[in-house]
Amino acid sequence: MARKRKELPIIENVEITGIAAEGKSLAKIKLKETDETPIVVFIPYGAPGDVVDVKIDKKKHSYAEAHIIRVNKPSPIRIHPRCEYFGVCGGCKWQHIPYEEQLRFKRQQVEDALVRIGKIEIPEVPMTLGSANIWNYRNKMEYTFSNKRWKSWEEIRGEVERSEENNALGFHIPGSFDKVLQINECYLQDNIGNRIRNYIYQYALERNYSFYDIKENRGLLRTLMIRPTLSGELMVCLTFGEEDREKMESLMSDIIQSFPEITTLVYVINLKLNDSIGDQEIHIFLGPGYIEEKMGDLKFRISAKSFYQTNSRQAEKLYETAAQFAGLKGNEGKDDKPLVYDLYTGAGTIANYVARNASKVIGIEYVEDAIKDAKINSEINSIKNTEFYAGDMKDVLKSDFITKHGKPDIMIVDPPRAGMHEDVIKVILETSPATIVYVSCNPATQARDLTLLAEKYKVTRIQPIDMFPHTHHVENVVKLEKIRELN
């Protein structure tokens, strides 16, 4: 007979004192009167200064996790969230915190990571560079069709009006992989995204199109991607889980007639178990199959598979900061321009952005399709001093590669959230460029990597940049200079 699980307690009048990792708030609580010292409790959707009652969900030796069941006294900084789905869909977890405070918390997050995790000496961390637009800033949104609509407890218990419709087009609910939240309005992208998504949803319901069943791996409608650009172009990408040509073409023909703003419509037939389209063929139904975004006097071609920073306006601030830290500004007329390596180059955005101020830029990226995009982006901008190579970074960036292509003066690295492989860091240390600019979307793994680089390098400049308002995510740009050259 299984042992009955011990019920965890409700703790009343807890004061939230700070913000922790992953955007959660924190408090220090004695779970029992007999406890000698309080433990740290992580609480989502809290604001520093709140006084709340919390239910403990998980208890570990040195910390606990809880959720708010009542706000007894709201924090002076707490504001009313704009979105009706706040606290349910899992995104925009800081809508209840004023934007100025979000920027301050992100700065603190960077400083804490570099000091506590990295344990390295750093200069003063400046305030986070904020986003000009804190709503409607995303240039890419991805939605999921599902035949299992998420229902709230209030709906299930009959406390609110219950819909008999089980199909949904929206976002996956955190912790419920097979449930999707039906949404009517999301404020992260221009309203054209809401209009297209809601139109497709109603069209599918009225014509009994089947929505995807993730457990059974069946259903015609699977995912929807919408990508607008600042220059006015608009891509829609539909993924189908089955092949029914008549229904597919009927839907796509109707979409392009109803939304003349769409400049290209592409689709994928994905019959495999996961939603990734990276290994799938992209079929063009309308337009060239890509959109183009402008950044300064450059333009970048974006396909359905392309990576491009999802906040276009902030992306220019990010690349401008990286170029300044690298000293790649105003070198156009110089004869002795530096050789630059751009590691994890993606679609070559940074590489092409800094190329005019470099003698040559060597870009390396794991994803072959991204390298194809990088080469196209050089070509359409008439940039002739870039070279791009595809492959796993630790396999490509080796001593013989450096010997063949030259020792870089500057390295720009922009790795994924997991950071850099130790073998890559070893090669960087052996190569010893005078300057490294480290662009990171995860200050924790950045701090770990900076600790390893501290053998030869010192952090001389830091700049956090907010790419995703109302979330805890923050980009951080760090300049490292070789210690010997600083003396």
mmCIF file of N, CA and C in Angstrom, residues 317-369:
data_model
loop_
_atom_site.group_PDB
_atom_site.id
_atom_site.type_symbol
_atom_site.label_atom_id
_atom_site.label_comp_id
_atom_site.label_asym_id
_atom_site.label_seq_id
_atom_site.Cartn_x
_atom_site.Cartn_y
_atom_site.Cartn_z
ATOM 1 N N LYS A 317 19.914 47.742 -31.653
ATOM 2 C CA LYS A 317 20.639 48.194 -30.464
ATOM 3 C C LYS A 317 21.644 47.141 -30.013
ATOM 4 N N LEU A 318 21.243 45.878 -30.086
ATOM 5 C CA LEU A 318 22.118 44.778 -29.669
ATOM 6 C C LEU A 318 23.365 44.724 -30.542
ATOM 7 N N TYR A 319 23.184 44.786 -31.865
ATOM 8 C CA TYR A 319 24.316 44.681 -32.776
ATOM 9 C C TYR A 319 25.177 45.936 -32.741
ATOM 10 N N GLU A 320 24.549 47.073 -32.531
ATOM 11 C CA GLU A 320 25.296 48.320 -32.393
ATOM 12 C C GLU A 320 26.209 48.248 -31.163
ATOM 13 N N THR A 321 25.680 47.702 -30.063
ATOM 14 C CA THR A 321 26.482 47.549 -28.846
ATOM 15 C C THR A 321 27.641 46.592 -29.073
ATOM 16 N N ALA A 322 27.370 45.455 -29.725
ATOM 17 C CA ALA A 322 28.425 44.485 -30.010
ATOM 18 C C ALA A 322 29.510 45.103 -30.884
ATOM 19 N N ALA A 323 29.109 45.877 -31.895
ATOM 20 C CA ALA A 323 30.083 46.518 -32.783
ATOM 21 C C ALA A 323 30.923 47.542 -32.025
ATOM 22 N N GLN A 324 30.301 48.318 -31.146
ATOM 23 C CA GLN A 324 31.034 49.304 -30.348
ATOM 24 C C GLN A 324 32.033 48.622 -29.417
ATOM 25 N N PHE A 325 31.595 47.564 -28.747
ATOM 26 C CA PHE A 325 32.497 46.841 -27.837
ATOM 27 C C PHE A 325 33.678 46.240 -28.601
ATOM 28 N N ALA A 326 33.442 45.821 -29.833
ATOM 29 C CA ALA A 326 34.505 45.213 -30.639
ATOM 30 C C ALA A 326 35.408 46.264 -31.276
ATOM 31 N N GLY A 327 35.034 47.531 -31.174
ATOM 32 C CA GLY A 327 35.805 48.587 -31.828
ATOM 33 C C GLY A 327 35.593 48.614 -33.321
ATOM 34 N N LEU A 328 34.443 48.078 -33.771
ATOM 35 C CA LEU A 328 34.167 47.985 -35.197
ATOM 36 C C LEU A 328 33.208 49.084 -35.628
ATOM 37 N N LYS A 329 33.565 50.300 -35.303
ATOM 38 C CA LYS A 329 32.792 51.462 -35.724
ATOM 39 C C LYS A 329 33.748 52.489 -36.312
ATOM 40 N N GLY A 330 33.426 53.007 -37.483
ATOM 41 C CA GLY A 330 34.217 54.069 -38.094
ATOM 42 C C GLY A 330 35.540 53.626 -38.672
ATOM 43 N N ASN A 331 35.637 52.317 -39.021
ATOM 44 C CA ASN A 331 36.901 51.827 -39.596
ATOM 45 C C ASN A 331 36.848 51.720 -41.120
ATOM 46 N N GLU A 332 35.786 52.256 -41.738
ATOM 47 C CA GLU A 332 35.601 52.009 -43.169
ATOM 48 C C GLU A 332 36.815 52.402 -44.018
ATOM 49 N N GLY A 333 37.455 53.503 -43.669
ATOM 50 C CA GLY A 333 38.548 53.991 -44.515
ATOM 51 C C GLY A 333 39.919 53.469 -44.148
ATOM 52 N N LYS A 334 39.998 52.677 -43.106
ATOM 53 C CA LYS A 334 41.314 52.212 -42.653
ATOM 54 C C LYS A 334 41.815 51.049 -43.500
ATOM 55 N N ASP A 335 43.141 50.980 -43.631
ATOM 56 C CA ASP A 335 43.748 49.875 -44.382
ATOM 57 C C ASP A 335 43.991 48.655 -43.499
ATOM 58 N N ASP A 336 44.225 48.888 -42.204
ATOM 59 C CA ASP A 336 44.568 47.794 -41.292
ATOM 60 C C ASP A 336 43.359 47.353 -40.474
ATOM 61 N N LYS A 337 42.290 46.983 -41.172
ATOM 62 C CA LYS A 337 41.078 46.533 -40.489
ATOM 63 C C LYS A 337 41.303 45.155 -39.874
ATOM 64 N N PRO A 338 40.618 44.843 -38.770
ATOM 65 C CA PRO A 338 40.855 43.572 -38.075
ATOM 66 C C PRO A 338 40.181 42.384 -38.752
ATOM 67 N N LEU A 339 40.733 41.202 -38.514
ATOM 68 C CA LEU A 339 40.113 39.941 -38.904
ATOM 69 C C LEU A 339 39.175 39.521 -37.771
ATOM 70 N N VAL A 340 37.933 39.250 -38.109
ATOM 71 C CA VAL A 340 36.908 38.954 -37.095
ATOM 72 C C VAL A 340 36.363 37.542 -37.302
ATOM 73 N N TYR A 341 36.239 36.799 -36.197
ATOM 74 C CA TYR A 341 35.518 35.525 -36.210
ATOM 75 C C TYR A 341 34.171 35.760 -35.511
ATOM 76 N N ASP A 342 33.089 35.317 -36.149
ATOM 77 C CA ASP A 342 31.755 35.417 -35.563
ATOM 78 C C ASP A 342 31.265 33.991 -35.295
ATOM 79 N N LEU A 343 31.379 33.574 -34.045
ATOM 80 C CA LEU A 343 31.002 32.209 -33.672
ATOM 81 C C LEU A 343 29.521 32.144 -33.326
ATOM 82 N N TYR A 344 28.854 31.056 -33.768
ATOM 83 C CA TYR A 344 27.402 30.895 -33.632
ATOM 84 C C TYR A 344 26.712 32.022 -34.423
ATOM 85 N N THR A 345 27.096 32.161 -35.670
ATOM 86 C CA THR A 345 26.710 33.314 -36.483
ATOM 87 C C THR A 345 25.248 33.316 -36.888
ATOM 88 N N GLY A 346 24.552 32.162 -36.768
ATOM 89 C CA GLY A 346 23.153 32.111 -37.181
ATOM 90 C C GLY A 346 23.031 32.430 -38.658
ATOM 91 N N ALA A 347 22.140 33.362 -38.990
ATOM 92 C CA ALA A 347 21.955 33.765 -40.390
ATOM 93 C C ALA A 347 22.921 34.873 -40.788
ATOM 94 N N GLY A 348 24.012 35.013 -40.014
ATOM 95 C CA GLY A 348 25.061 35.962 -40.371
ATOM 96 C C GLY A 348 24.693 37.408 -40.121
ATOM 97 N N THR A 349 23.741 37.660 -39.222
ATOM 98 C CA THR A 349 23.282 39.040 -39.004
ATOM 99 C C THR A 349 24.390 39.918 -38.447
ATOM 100 N N ILE A 350 25.030 39.460 -37.359
ATOM 101 C CA ILE A 350 26.118 40.252 -36.777
ATOM 102 C C ILE A 350 27.290 40.325 -37.751
ATOM 103 N N ALA A 351 27.625 39.201 -38.370
ATOM 104 C CA ALA A 351 28.759 39.159 -39.303
ATOM 105 C C ALA A 351 28.600 40.196 -40.406
ATOM 106 N N ASN A 352 27.428 40.252 -41.006
ATOM 107 C CA ASN A 352 27.197 41.213 -42.080
ATOM 108 C C ASN A 352 27.109 42.641 -41.550
ATOM 109 N N TYR A 353 26.627 42.792 -40.323
ATOM 110 C CA TYR A 353 26.483 44.121 -39.727
ATOM 111 C C TYR A 353 27.848 44.782 -39.504
ATOM 112 N N VAL A 354 28.853 43.965 -39.122
ATOM 113 C CA VAL A 354 30.173 44.536 -38.808
ATOM 114 C C VAL A 354 31.165 44.427 -39.957
ATOM 115 N N ALA A 355 30.773 43.783 -41.073
ATOM 116 C CA ALA A 355 31.735 43.443 -42.131
ATOM 117 C C ALA A 355 32.432 44.662 -42.731
ATOM 118 N N ARG A 356 31.757 45.786 -42.875
ATOM 119 C CA ARG A 356 32.354 46.950 -43.531
ATOM 120 C C ARG A 356 33.532 47.510 -42.729
ATOM 121 N N ASN A 357 33.573 47.192 -41.436
ATOM 122 C CA ASN A 357 34.648 47.691 -40.584
ATOM 123 C C ASN A 357 35.697 46.623 -40.283
ATOM 124 N N ALA A 358 35.657 45.519 -41.015
ATOM 125 C CA ALA A 358 36.609 44.423 -40.814
ATOM 126 C C ALA A 358 37.305 44.106 -42.134
ATOM 127 N N SER A 359 38.504 43.515 -42.037
ATOM 128 C CA SER A 359 39.162 43.058 -43.258
ATOM 129 C C SER A 359 38.431 41.845 -43.810
ATOM 130 N N LYS A 360 38.002 40.980 -42.900
ATOM 131 C CA LYS A 360 37.219 39.800 -43.263
ATOM 132 C C LYS A 360 36.486 39.326 -42.016
ATOM 133 N N VAL A 361 35.313 38.715 -42.227
ATOM 134 C CA VAL A 361 34.575 38.102 -41.123
ATOM 135 C C VAL A 361 34.350 36.634 -41.457
ATOM 136 N N ILE A 362 34.782 35.773 -40.547
ATOM 137 C CA ILE A 362 34.587 34.329 -40.685
ATOM 138 C C ILE A 362 33.452 33.925 -39.753
ATOM 139 N N GLY A 363 32.341 33.434 -40.317
ATOM 140 C CA GLY A 363 31.198 33.017 -39.506
ATOM 141 C C GLY A 363 31.073 31.508 -39.450
ATOM 142 N N ILE A 364 30.788 30.986 -38.260
ATOM 143 C CA ILE A 364 30.617 29.538 -38.073
ATOM 144 C C ILE A 364 29.285 29.293 -37.373
ATOM 145 N N GLU A 365 28.537 28.307 -37.853
ATOM 146 C CA GLU A 365 27.202 28.015 -37.311
ATOM 147 C C GLU A 365 26.880 26.543 -37.526
ATOM 148 N N TYR A 366 26.161 25.941 -36.580
ATOM 149 C CA TYR A 366 25.809 24.525 -36.645
ATOM 150 C C TYR A 366 24.761 24.242 -37.727
ATOM 151 N N VAL A 367 23.772 25.129 -37.877
ATOM 152 C CA VAL A 367 22.627 24.870 -38.755
ATOM 153 C C VAL A 367 22.974 25.243 -40.199
ATOM 154 N N GLU A 368 22.935 24.252 -41.087
ATOM 155 C CA GLU A 368 23.324 24.479 -42.486
ATOM 156 C C GLU A 368 22.395 25.465 -43.193
ATOM 157 N N ASP A 369 21.092 25.383 -42.913
ATOM 158 C CA ASP A 369 20.154 26.312 -43.548
ATOM 159 C C ASP A 369 20.444 27.751 -43.138
#
